[in-house]
Amino acid sequence: MTADILPPDPPVVLFAGPEDARAAYAEPLGKAAERAHLALDLRMDPADAEAGEVDYLIFAANGPVRAFDGFTRLKGILSLWAGVDGILKLDPPHDVPLVRMVEDGMTLGMVDYVMGHVLRHHLDIDRYIDAEPVAVWEKDHPPLACSRHVGVLGLGALGAACAQALSRHGFDVSGWSRSRKEIPGVTCRDGDEGLEQVIGEAEILVLLLPHTPDTERLIDADRIARMPEGAVLVNPARGPLIDHDALLAALDAGRLRHATMDVFDEEPLPEEHPYWRHPRVTVTPHIASATRPETAAEALVGQIARAERGEPFAHVVDRGRGY
């Protein structure tokens, strides 16, 4: 009689996100695994797992795990966020794939935010909402979307989705990325010359770049000066992309019409920061998009399923580039 062959133990998955997110993710992760017919040994608290038995680490830079010593069996580190600059600062092991979060809820949320604020500035809606009420019937029709040039810096998953949505609405859209991209309906540019072209023609400029050493303070005084007179800046990406003193100076001088800012060097934005009270600045508290447990769970389980089938992860971070 031959001995029974026992099934392999399910992979151990440790949730190393913020403590207040554990309850929100536990049920969606379990249900996503069931739908994928994937057996997982899911541990939602680091206290319930020894580092050496963990196969997959679902990770956030503000979570309870701050070092990777002892995680000798890791097959992948799965970020809860689209940005990974905070994780890279913790120096995760180089022989373990680090995977960015790309999930439908986050993408749709970013498209909603960008479309909403681009349309707001395109139609100059603030003129009617914020103005003192006066009984004057003045007609000043905005241009059609096809006559408005919108630039998108960064054509990754979020930037490409936003650029396509803007193009489908009818805007004249150009986008920039470090490497050449092809996106239907979008004029794609790359390289230093392409960057200056997009900045120089964008009446509304949307920032969707990652924060890396190459992108820090990319929007400086010189580049702000190249923007068209009366242009608008929308930044739902990262605060350090911008030279904030230069931006404030351009807004004060009337060179730029408005800046919508969702992200900042320091968060929460300090109460004394001039952005709060500037008449040409809209502050939103990092709400442009969020990782949503129901849709993020599907993405996380999908990545683990790929690895368990012997397939490579999608959206692996290039550590040389920082994204």
XYZ file of N, CA and C in Angstrom, residues 3-252:
750
model
N 1.700 5.171 0.636
C 1.268 6.190 1.608
C 0.491 7.282 0.879
N -0.519 7.815 1.575
C -1.274 8.938 1.014
C -0.361 10.144 0.826
N -0.586 10.846 -0.285
C 0.177 12.071 -0.524
C -0.601 13.233 0.047
N -0.036 13.879 1.007
C -0.721 14.986 1.666
C -0.644 16.241 0.813
N -1.726 17.029 0.774
C -1.665 18.285 0.019
C -0.694 19.251 0.670
N -0.095 20.129 -0.122
C 0.851 21.083 0.472
C 0.130 22.047 1.398
N 0.861 22.540 2.369
C 0.282 23.548 3.260
C 0.003 24.819 2.473
N -1.105 25.509 2.782
C -1.372 26.770 2.080
C -0.322 27.809 2.434
N -0.034 28.732 1.517
C 0.965 29.765 1.814
C 0.497 30.660 2.954
N 1.460 31.079 3.775
C 1.175 31.980 4.890
C 1.255 33.417 4.381
N 0.154 34.145 4.550
C 0.057 35.536 4.104
C -0.130 36.407 5.332
N 0.798 37.332 5.553
C 0.731 38.222 6.713
C 0.299 39.607 6.277
N -0.769 40.103 6.895
C -1.226 41.472 6.655
C -0.437 42.396 7.575
N 0.413 43.226 6.982
C 1.246 44.149 7.751
C 0.886 45.585 7.404
N -0.417 45.827 7.302
C -0.910 47.184 7.128
C -1.244 47.794 8.472
N -1.763 49.013 8.480
C -2.110 49.665 9.744
C -3.116 48.842 10.546
N -3.002 48.913 11.853
C -3.879 48.125 12.731
C -5.351 48.427 12.469
N -5.669 49.702 12.213
C -7.072 50.056 12.021
C -7.628 49.576 10.681
N -6.774 48.999 9.828
C -7.241 48.476 8.543
C -7.485 46.969 8.575
N -7.088 46.315 9.651
C -7.187 44.847 9.683
C -8.619 44.373 9.512
N -9.519 44.949 10.258
C -10.910 44.510 10.186
C -11.498 44.753 8.802
N -11.102 45.864 8.178
C -11.647 46.199 6.864
C -11.173 45.225 5.789
N -9.982 44.639 5.962
C -9.414 43.781 4.933
C -9.643 42.295 5.178
N -9.907 41.879 6.404
C -9.966 40.452 6.712
C -11.025 39.729 5.880
N -12.245 40.217 5.898
C -13.316 39.533 5.173
C -13.133 39.613 3.654
N -12.815 40.805 3.081
C -12.611 40.844 1.626
C -11.484 39.936 1.142
N -10.401 39.837 1.911
C -9.310 38.945 1.499
C -9.765 37.489 1.524
N -10.495 37.105 2.577
C -10.989 35.733 2.658
C -11.940 35.397 1.522
N -12.846 36.328 1.211
C -13.812 36.081 0.139
C -13.138 36.055 -1.229
N -12.147 36.932 -1.425
C -11.423 36.937 -2.700
C -10.675 35.623 -2.896
N -10.097 35.088 -1.828
C -9.400 33.805 -1.917
C -10.379 32.678 -2.252
N -11.563 32.713 -1.641
C -12.583 31.699 -1.948
C -12.974 31.758 -3.422
N -13.200 32.967 -3.933
C -13.590 33.104 -5.335
C -12.496 32.617 -6.272
N -11.251 32.770 -5.843
C -10.122 32.324 -6.665
C -9.791 30.851 -6.442
N -10.545 30.176 -5.537
C -10.284 28.772 -5.182
C -8.830 28.600 -4.741
N -8.385 29.551 -3.926
C -7.003 29.565 -3.456
C -6.982 29.449 -1.940
N -6.373 28.398 -1.439
C -6.257 28.212 0.008
C -5.123 29.084 0.537
N -5.431 29.930 1.514
C -4.435 30.804 2.126
C -4.485 30.648 3.637
N -3.322 30.685 4.246
C -3.236 30.779 5.713
C -3.034 32.261 6.017
N -4.155 32.967 6.219
C -4.128 34.422 6.336
C -3.978 34.835 7.792
N -2.947 35.598 8.081
C -2.706 36.111 9.436
C -2.854 37.629 9.388
N -3.803 38.172 10.120
C -4.076 39.605 10.066
C -3.301 40.393 11.113
N -2.612 39.714 12.025
C -1.858 40.374 13.092
C -0.442 39.818 13.099
N 0.587 40.669 13.000
C 1.965 40.162 13.026
C 2.289 39.331 14.262
N 1.566 39.538 15.349
C 1.803 38.743 16.546
C 1.422 37.282 16.344
N 0.639 37.004 15.322
C 0.174 35.638 15.072
C 1.054 34.879 14.086
N 2.184 35.435 13.720
C 3.045 34.779 12.729
C 4.505 34.972 13.090
N 5.267 33.907 12.904
C 6.718 34.015 12.983
C 7.239 34.491 11.632
N 8.190 35.404 11.664
C 8.685 35.976 10.408
C 9.137 34.899 9.434
N 9.794 33.862 9.929
C 10.366 32.844 9.064
C 9.359 31.940 8.384
N 8.064 32.021 8.763
C 7.064 31.165 8.130
C 6.203 31.924 7.120
N 6.465 33.224 6.925
C 5.627 34.047 6.058
C 6.085 33.925 4.614
N 5.122 33.625 3.729
C 5.410 33.529 2.297
C 5.147 34.840 1.560
N 4.066 35.526 1.943
C 3.690 36.782 1.287
C 3.381 37.822 2.350
N 3.911 39.010 2.137
C 3.729 40.111 3.076
C 2.907 41.197 2.402
N 1.687 41.428 2.913
C 0.879 42.559 2.448
C 1.286 43.739 3.312
N 1.820 44.783 2.684
C 2.645 45.734 3.431
C 2.255 47.186 3.186
N 2.317 47.967 4.246
C 2.222 49.426 4.160
C 3.347 50.022 4.995
N 3.906 51.132 4.527
C 5.054 51.730 5.209
C 4.694 52.250 6.597
N 3.409 52.519 6.850
C 2.998 52.985 8.178
C 2.412 51.864 9.021
N 2.695 50.625 8.646
C 2.194 49.478 9.390
C 3.125 49.066 10.514
N 2.844 47.932 11.151
C 3.607 47.521 12.341
C 4.961 46.915 12.037
N 5.197 46.450 10.818
C 6.490 45.850 10.471
C 7.398 46.940 9.921
N 8.524 47.152 10.560
C 9.439 48.222 10.156
C 10.768 47.703 9.644
N 10.989 46.395 9.735
C 12.239 45.794 9.256
C 11.918 44.406 8.720
N 12.816 43.881 7.895
C 12.551 42.632 7.200
C 13.451 41.500 7.677
N 14.173 41.732 8.776
C 15.020 40.678 9.338
C 14.154 39.483 9.723
N 14.607 38.304 9.373
C 13.896 37.088 9.770
C 12.881 36.600 8.755
N 12.517 37.438 7.785
C 11.552 37.007 6.766
C 12.317 36.253 5.662
N 12.709 35.041 5.984
C 13.614 34.284 5.120
C 12.890 33.500 4.027
N 11.560 33.413 4.107
C 10.811 32.580 3.159
C 9.965 33.411 2.191
N 10.149 34.716 2.215
C 9.269 35.597 1.448
C 9.357 35.325 -0.051
N 8.182 35.240 -0.686
C 8.089 35.151 -2.136
C 7.717 36.494 -2.760
N 7.135 37.400 -1.943
C 6.745 38.691 -2.481
C 6.297 39.642 -1.384
N 6.560 40.929 -1.606
C 6.074 42.005 -0.735
C 5.058 42.786 -1.553
N 3.810 42.761 -1.118
C 2.709 43.350 -1.873
C 2.284 44.646 -1.209
N 2.546 45.743 -1.878
C 2.239 47.051 -1.299
C 0.736 47.296 -1.281
N 0.264 47.909 -0.205
C -1.128 48.335 -0.110
C -1.356 49.646 -0.841
N -0.293 50.325 -1.231
C -0.397 51.644 -1.839
C 0.171 51.602 -3.257
N -0.247 52.602 -4.051
C 0.336 52.745 -5.389
C 1.776 53.241 -5.298
N 2.040 54.188 -4.401
C 3.393 54.698 -4.206
C 4.195 53.787 -3.297
N 5.460 53.584 -3.633
C 6.295 52.674 -2.837
C 7.512 53.376 -2.258
N 7.573 54.719 -2.356
C 8.761 55.415 -1.858
C 8.946 55.188 -0.359
N 7.852 55.117 0.403
C 7.966 54.871 1.840
C 8.505 53.496 2.147
N 8.107 52.506 1.357
C 8.620 51.147 1.560
C 10.094 51.078 1.200
N 10.489 51.707 0.108
C 11.887 51.655 -0.313
C 12.820 52.255 0.725
N 12.328 53.245 1.470
C 13.145 53.840 2.530
C 13.464 52.828 3.629
N 12.647 51.780 3.759
C 12.873 50.749 4.776
C 13.825 49.658 4.285
N 14.296 49.781 3.030
C 15.269 48.869 2.429
C 14.792 47.416 2.474
N 13.703 47.107 1.768
C 13.256 45.711 1.699
C 14.271 44.854 0.965
N 14.306 43.556 1.217
C 15.323 42.692 0.597
C 15.256 42.742 -0.927
N 16.407 42.849 -1.547
C 16.477 43.034 -2.993
C 16.162 41.761 -3.772
N 16.237 40.614 -3.115
C 15.964 39.367 -3.822
C 14.496 38.963 -3.738
N 13.661 39.831 -3.166
C 12.226 39.560 -3.056
C 11.479 40.594 -3.893
N 10.620 40.181 -4.814
C 9.878 41.157 -5.626
C 9.016 42.073 -4.748
N 9.070 43.364 -5.054
C 8.205 44.358 -4.424
C 7.172 44.760 -5.468
N 5.899 44.651 -5.106
C 4.818 44.786 -6.073
C 3.959 45.997 -5.725
N 3.754 46.878 -6.698
C 2.891 48.053 -6.510
C 1.421 47.631 -6.483
N 0.620 48.411 -5.772
C -0.814 48.203 -5.796
C -1.414 48.866 -7.033
N -2.027 48.076 -7.855
C -2.820 48.568 -8.981
C -4.158 47.855 -8.878
N -5.210 48.601 -8.616
C -6.518 47.971 -8.446
C -7.605 48.898 -8.959
N -8.714 48.303 -9.386
C -9.741 49.054 -10.099
C -10.323 50.193 -9.282
N -10.551 49.978 -7.988
C -11.151 51.036 -7.172
C -10.264 52.267 -7.088
N -8.978 52.053 -6.914
C -8.038 53.170 -6.848
C -7.996 53.923 -8.177
N -7.969 53.178 -9.267
C -7.907 53.810 -10.581
C -9.166 54.623 -10.858
N -10.341 54.039 -10.601
C -11.596 54.744 -10.843
C -11.716 55.979 -9.955
N -11.268 55.865 -8.704
C -11.312 57.016 -7.805
C -10.434 58.153 -8.293
N -9.239 57.818 -8.807
C -8.353 58.864 -9.314
C -8.932 59.515 -10.563
N -9.519 58.721 -11.435
C -10.150 59.284 -12.630
C -11.265 60.243 -12.233
N -12.080 59.859 -11.250
C -13.159 60.742 -10.788
C -12.604 62.072 -10.287
N -11.554 62.002 -9.464
C -10.984 63.219 -8.887
C -10.414 64.119 -9.982
N -9.620 63.544 -10.862
C -8.974 64.343 -11.904
C -10.020 64.928 -12.853
N -10.964 64.113 -13.287
C -12.005 64.616 -14.180
C -12.804 65.737 -13.518
N -13.147 65.547 -12.247
C -13.932 66.561 -11.541
C -13.230 67.897 -11.460
N -11.940 67.881 -11.109
C -11.229 69.154 -10.941
C -10.824 69.767 -12.283
N -10.519 68.929 -13.279
C -10.225 69.492 -14.602
C -11.474 70.166 -15.156
N -12.641 69.515 -15.052
C -13.871 70.127 -15.541
C -14.219 71.383 -14.752
N -13.982 71.346 -13.456
C -14.231 72.532 -12.625
C -13.437 73.725 -13.129
N -12.150 73.514 -13.399
C -11.315 74.636 -13.848
C -11.579 74.975 -15.313
N -11.867 73.975 -16.116
C -12.191 74.224 -17.522
C -13.437 75.111 -17.647
N -14.441 74.827 -16.846
C -15.699 75.594 -16.898
C -15.676 76.845 -16.020
N -14.586 77.028 -15.252
C -14.458 78.172 -14.343
C -15.642 78.235 -13.379
N -15.982 77.090 -12.827
C -17.150 77.003 -11.950
C -16.978 77.835 -10.682
N -15.725 77.960 -10.205
C -15.503 78.743 -8.983
C -15.985 80.187 -9.145
N -15.946 80.683 -10.338
C -16.384 82.065 -10.595
C -17.827 82.277 -10.138
N -18.647 81.252 -10.268
C -20.056 81.377 -9.914
C -20.339 80.916 -8.489
N -19.535 79.998 -7.985
C -19.762 79.480 -6.635
C -19.191 80.417 -5.584
N -17.974 80.905 -5.800
C -17.269 81.685 -4.786
C -17.482 83.186 -4.910
N -18.002 83.646 -6.032
C -18.129 85.100 -6.234
C -19.228 85.681 -5.350
N -19.066 86.940 -5.031
C -20.127 87.636 -4.309
C -21.379 87.686 -5.194
N -22.550 87.369 -4.625
C -23.761 87.377 -5.457
C -24.119 88.793 -5.915
N -24.174 88.964 -7.225
C -24.576 90.250 -7.797
C -25.581 89.971 -8.908
N -26.554 90.844 -9.033
C -27.623 90.635 -10.027
C -27.188 91.169 -11.384
N -26.126 90.580 -11.919
C -25.616 90.986 -13.228
C -25.616 89.755 -14.133
N -26.299 89.882 -15.259
C -26.431 88.757 -16.196
C -25.346 88.875 -17.250
N -24.178 88.243 -16.969
C -23.052 88.308 -17.889
C -22.802 86.923 -18.464
N -22.912 86.815 -19.756
C -22.648 85.546 -20.418
C -21.201 85.495 -20.884
N -20.508 84.479 -20.427
C -19.117 84.285 -20.837
C -18.926 82.786 -21.033
N -19.178 82.321 -22.229
C -19.174 80.886 -22.481
C -17.756 80.332 -22.439
N -17.553 79.217 -21.715
C -16.226 78.582 -21.749
C -15.997 77.920 -23.102
N -14.739 77.688 -23.444
C -14.464 76.969 -24.693
C -14.938 75.518 -24.588
N -15.092 74.873 -25.711
C -15.371 73.445 -25.698
C -14.131 72.679 -25.234
N -14.361 71.477 -24.743
C -13.238 70.673 -24.261
C -12.183 70.472 -25.344
N -12.611 70.333 -26.593
C -11.642 70.094 -27.672
C -10.710 71.276 -27.894
N -11.074 72.433 -27.348
C -10.234 73.619 -27.473
C -9.394 73.872 -26.223
N -9.450 72.954 -25.281
C -8.690 73.108 -24.028
C -7.596 72.050 -23.986
N -6.346 72.499 -23.805
C -5.225 71.559 -23.753
C -4.957 71.160 -22.305
N -4.982 69.858 -22.055
C -4.680 69.299 -20.741
C -3.436 68.440 -20.849
N -2.480 68.658 -19.946
C -1.267 67.854 -19.901
C -1.273 66.948 -18.693
N -0.787 65.741 -18.854
C -0.685 64.773 -17.757
C 0.767 64.329 -17.664
N 1.402 64.617 -16.549
C 2.775 64.165 -16.315
C 2.734 62.871 -15.525
N 3.202 61.797 -16.146
C 3.147 60.472 -15.547
C 2.089 59.641 -16.224
N 2.502 58.603 -16.932
C 1.560 57.773 -17.695
C 1.626 56.321 -17.250
N 1.732 56.133 -15.919
C 1.612 54.787 -15.372
C 0.150 54.370 -15.369
N -0.203 53.427 -14.504
C -1.578 52.916 -14.491
C -2.590 54.026 -14.230
N -2.315 54.876 -13.243
C -3.258 55.945 -12.913
C -3.223 57.059 -13.951
N -2.027 57.477 -14.350
C -1.911 58.562 -15.315
C -2.507 58.203 -16.657
N -2.261 56.977 -17.120
C -2.807 56.553 -18.404
C -4.331 56.521 -18.364
N -4.897 56.019 -17.265
C -6.356 55.956 -17.148
C -6.960 57.355 -17.151
N -6.332 58.298 -16.442
C -6.843 59.671 -16.397
C -6.707 60.341 -17.759
N -5.568 60.146 -18.416
C -5.363 60.758 -19.726
C -6.386 60.247 -20.735
N -6.663 58.949 -20.698
C -7.655 58.386 -21.614
C -9.051 58.924 -21.329
N -9.395 59.042 -20.038
C -10.717 59.558 -19.676
C -10.877 61.005 -20.139
N -9.849 61.805 -19.965
C -9.891 63.200 -20.415
C -10.025 63.277 -21.934
N -9.304 62.403 -22.623
C -9.381 62.381 -24.083
C -10.773 61.965 -24.544
N -11.348 60.949 -23.898
C -12.689 60.506 -24.286
C -13.719 61.608 -24.089
N -13.496 62.477 -23.093
C -14.415 63.590 -22.877
C -14.282 64.653 -23.963
N -13.157 64.624 -24.670
C -12.977 65.568 -25.767
C -11.827 66.526 -25.603
N -11.143 66.510 -24.458
C -10.016 67.407 -24.259
C -8.865 67.043 -25.203
N -8.075 68.040 -25.524
C -6.834 67.863 -26.280
C -5.757 67.490 -25.258
N -5.389 66.235 -25.215
C -4.561 65.717 -24.123
C -3.184 65.309 -24.631
N -2.170 65.777 -23.916
C -0.816 65.260 -24.123
C -0.318 64.723 -22.791
N 0.538 63.731 -22.871
C 1.072 63.135 -21.648
C 2.560 62.909 -21.770
N 3.212 62.841 -20.611
C 4.671 62.653 -20.599
C 5.038 61.529 -19.653
N 6.004 60.750 -20.086
C 6.605 59.719 -19.241
C 8.071 59.605 -19.607
N 8.859 58.999 -18.728
C 10.292 58.901 -19.007
C 10.556 57.988 -20.205
N 9.799 56.893 -20.297
C 9.942 56.003 -21.444
C 8.733 56.165 -22.352
N 8.914 55.871 -23.613
C 7.879 56.105 -24.617
C 6.644 55.252 -24.345
N 5.463 55.844 -24.426
C 4.196 55.138 -24.269
C 3.337 55.391 -25.507
N 2.393 54.503 -25.729
C 1.408 54.670 -26.786
C 0.031 54.507 -26.154
N -0.749 55.580 -26.116
C -2.075 55.556 -25.511
C -3.056 56.140 -26.514
N -4.072 55.393 -26.909
C -5.028 55.912 -27.900
C -5.652 57.233 -27.462
N -5.662 58.204 -28.365
C -6.273 59.499 -28.095
C -5.401 60.477 -27.344
N -4.200 60.064 -26.973
C -3.306 60.906 -26.178
C -1.999 61.107 -26.950
N -1.559 62.353 -27.050
C -0.243 62.632 -27.634
C 0.807 62.344 -26.579
N 1.558 61.271 -26.772
C 2.522 60.828 -25.754
C 3.915 61.348 -26.086
N 4.543 61.938 -25.089
C 5.900 62.462 -25.258
C 6.796 61.897 -24.163
N 8.085 61.929 -24.411
C 9.052 61.437 -23.433
C 10.323 62.253 -23.549
N 11.246 62.021 -22.624
C 12.521 62.731 -22.645
C 12.394 64.166 -22.167
N 13.541 64.823 -22.033
C 13.556 66.197 -21.512
C 12.798 67.156 -22.422
N 12.977 67.014 -23.727
C 12.295 67.909 -24.660
C 10.781 67.707 -24.595
N 10.358 66.441 -24.490
C 8.932 66.153 -24.395
C 8.315 66.728 -23.141
N 9.062 66.693 -22.033
C 8.568 67.266 -20.781
C 8.309 68.754 -20.932
N 9.255 69.457 -21.516
C 9.093 70.901 -21.674
C 7.936 71.214 -22.630
N 7.732 70.380 -23.642
C 6.620 70.597 -24.560
C 5.279 70.485 -23.843
N 5.111 69.427 -23.070
C 3.831 69.227 -22.379
C 3.579 70.359 -21.394
N 4.593 70.727 -20.617
C 4.430 71.809 -19.640
C 4.112 73.123 -20.350
N 4.763 73.375 -21.475
C 4.606 74.651 -22.167
C 3.270 74.845 -22.846
N 2.507 73.764 -23.076
C 1.238 73.902 -23.786
C 0.016 73.595 -22.926
N 0.234 73.097 -21.715
C -0.889 72.638 -20.892
C -1.578 73.804 -20.179
N -2.810 74.069 -20.559
C -3.609 75.071 -19.838
C -4.034 74.534 -18.471
N -4.198 73.231 -18.386
C -4.427 72.543 -17.110
C -3.415 71.409 -17.058
N -2.564 71.420 -16.041
C -1.495 70.429 -15.921
C -1.774 69.534 -14.720
N -1.858 68.222 -14.963
C -2.158 67.236 -13.930
C -0.889 66.447 -13.627
N -0.519 66.373 -12.358
C 0.676 65.632 -11.945
C 0.276 64.263 -11.422
N 0.793 63.216 -12.061
C 0.539 61.844 -11.613
C 1.828 61.028 -11.658
N 2.919 61.699 -11.280
C 4.236 61.071 -11.249
C 4.517 60.469 -9.875
N 5.356 59.432 -9.809
C 5.829 58.955 -8.509
C 6.866 59.911 -7.939
N 7.106 59.801 -6.635
C 8.165 60.591 -6.017
C 9.457 59.775 -6.038
N 10.424 60.243 -6.818
C 11.743 59.631 -6.896
C 12.778 60.753 -6.850
N 14.071 60.416 -6.710
C 15.079 61.479 -6.770
C 15.006 62.294 -8.059
N 14.593 61.671 -9.162
C 14.517 62.384 -10.440
C 13.313 63.317 -10.532
N 12.247 63.021 -9.787
C 11.039 63.848 -9.886
C 10.907 64.864 -8.753
N 11.765 64.788 -7.755
C 11.651 65.734 -6.634
C 11.868 67.172 -7.133
N 10.910 68.059 -6.807
C 10.903 69.479 -7.211
C 10.991 69.620 -8.739
N 10.440 68.658 -9.444
C 10.434 68.735 -10.903
C 9.723 69.998 -11.385
N 8.646 70.352 -10.696
C 7.908 71.566 -11.042
C 8.505 72.706 -10.223
N 9.551 73.291 -10.769
C 10.285 74.354 -10.091
C 9.943 75.704 -10.728
N 10.632 76.746 -10.317
C 10.321 78.089 -10.814
C 10.464 78.180 -12.328
N 11.495 77.570 -12.897
C 11.704 77.647 -14.346
C 10.565 76.975 -15.108
N 10.152 75.815 -14.642
C 9.089 75.096 -15.362
C 7.734 75.767 -15.145
N 7.509 76.304 -13.967
C 6.264 77.043 -13.739
C 6.214 78.251 -14.674
N 7.351 78.896 -14.895
C 7.400 80.062 -15.791
C 7.100 79.681 -17.237
N 7.328 78.404 -17.608
C 7.048 77.958 -18.967
C 5.576 77.630 -19.185
N 4.820 77.498 -18.117
C 3.402 77.185 -18.266
C 2.668 78.377 -18.875
N 1.606 78.141 -19.641
C 0.866 79.263 -20.232
C 0.317 80.207 -19.165
N 0.242 81.463 -19.498
C -0.334 82.458 -18.581
C -1.747 82.034 -18.194
N -2.027 82.038 -16.894
C -3.360 81.678 -16.417
C -3.621 80.191 -16.346
N -2.581 79.374 -16.434
C -2.752 77.924 -16.370
C -3.117 77.478 -14.956
N -3.591 76.254 -14.870
C -4.008 75.653 -13.601
C -3.191 74.396 -13.374
N -2.813 74.163 -12.114
C -2.070 72.963 -11.731
C -2.959 72.105 -10.826
N -3.005 70.804 -11.110
C -3.747 69.847 -10.284
C -2.764 68.766 -9.859
N -2.559 68.596 -8.547
C -1.570 67.635 -8.050
C -2.194 66.634 -7.086
N -2.595 65.448 -7.601
C -3.034 64.380 -6.708
C -1.975 63.283 -6.560
N -0.714 63.593 -6.846
C 0.328 62.558 -6.890
C 1.187 62.557 -5.626
N 2.153 63.468 -5.558
C 3.065 63.540 -4.418
C 3.430 65.004 -4.181
N 3.510 65.417 -2.916
C 3.844 66.793 -2.577
C 5.221 67.224 -3.027
N 6.259 66.386 -2.840
C 7.618 66.830 -3.183
C 7.885 67.012 -4.667
N 6.914 66.763 -5.524
C 7.113 67.042 -6.944
C 7.249 68.534 -7.215
N 6.776 69.374 -6.280
C 6.623 70.808 -6.533
C 7.551 71.619 -5.633
N 8.119 72.684 -6.197
C 8.777 73.738 -5.417
C 7.651 74.654 -4.931
N 7.261 74.511 -3.674
C 6.055 75.181 -3.174
C 6.221 76.695 -3.091
N 7.407 77.165 -2.777
C 7.638 78.613 -2.758
C 7.461 79.206 -4.149
N 7.985 78.501 -5.153
C 7.853 78.992 -6.529
C 6.390 78.977 -6.970
N 5.653 77.956 -6.567
C 4.236 77.886 -6.922
C 3.454 79.025 -6.277
N 3.700 79.263 -5.013
C 3.005 80.353 -4.331
C 3.335 81.702 -4.961
N 4.581 81.884 -5.347
C 4.969 83.151 -5.977
C 4.231 83.340 -7.300
N 4.098 82.277 -8.081
C 3.392 82.375 -9.364
C 1.906 82.641 -9.160
N 1.327 82.054 -8.124
C -0.079 82.297 -7.815
C -0.283 83.733 -7.326
N 0.619 84.200 -6.481
C 0.533 85.574 -5.982
C 0.616 86.587 -7.124
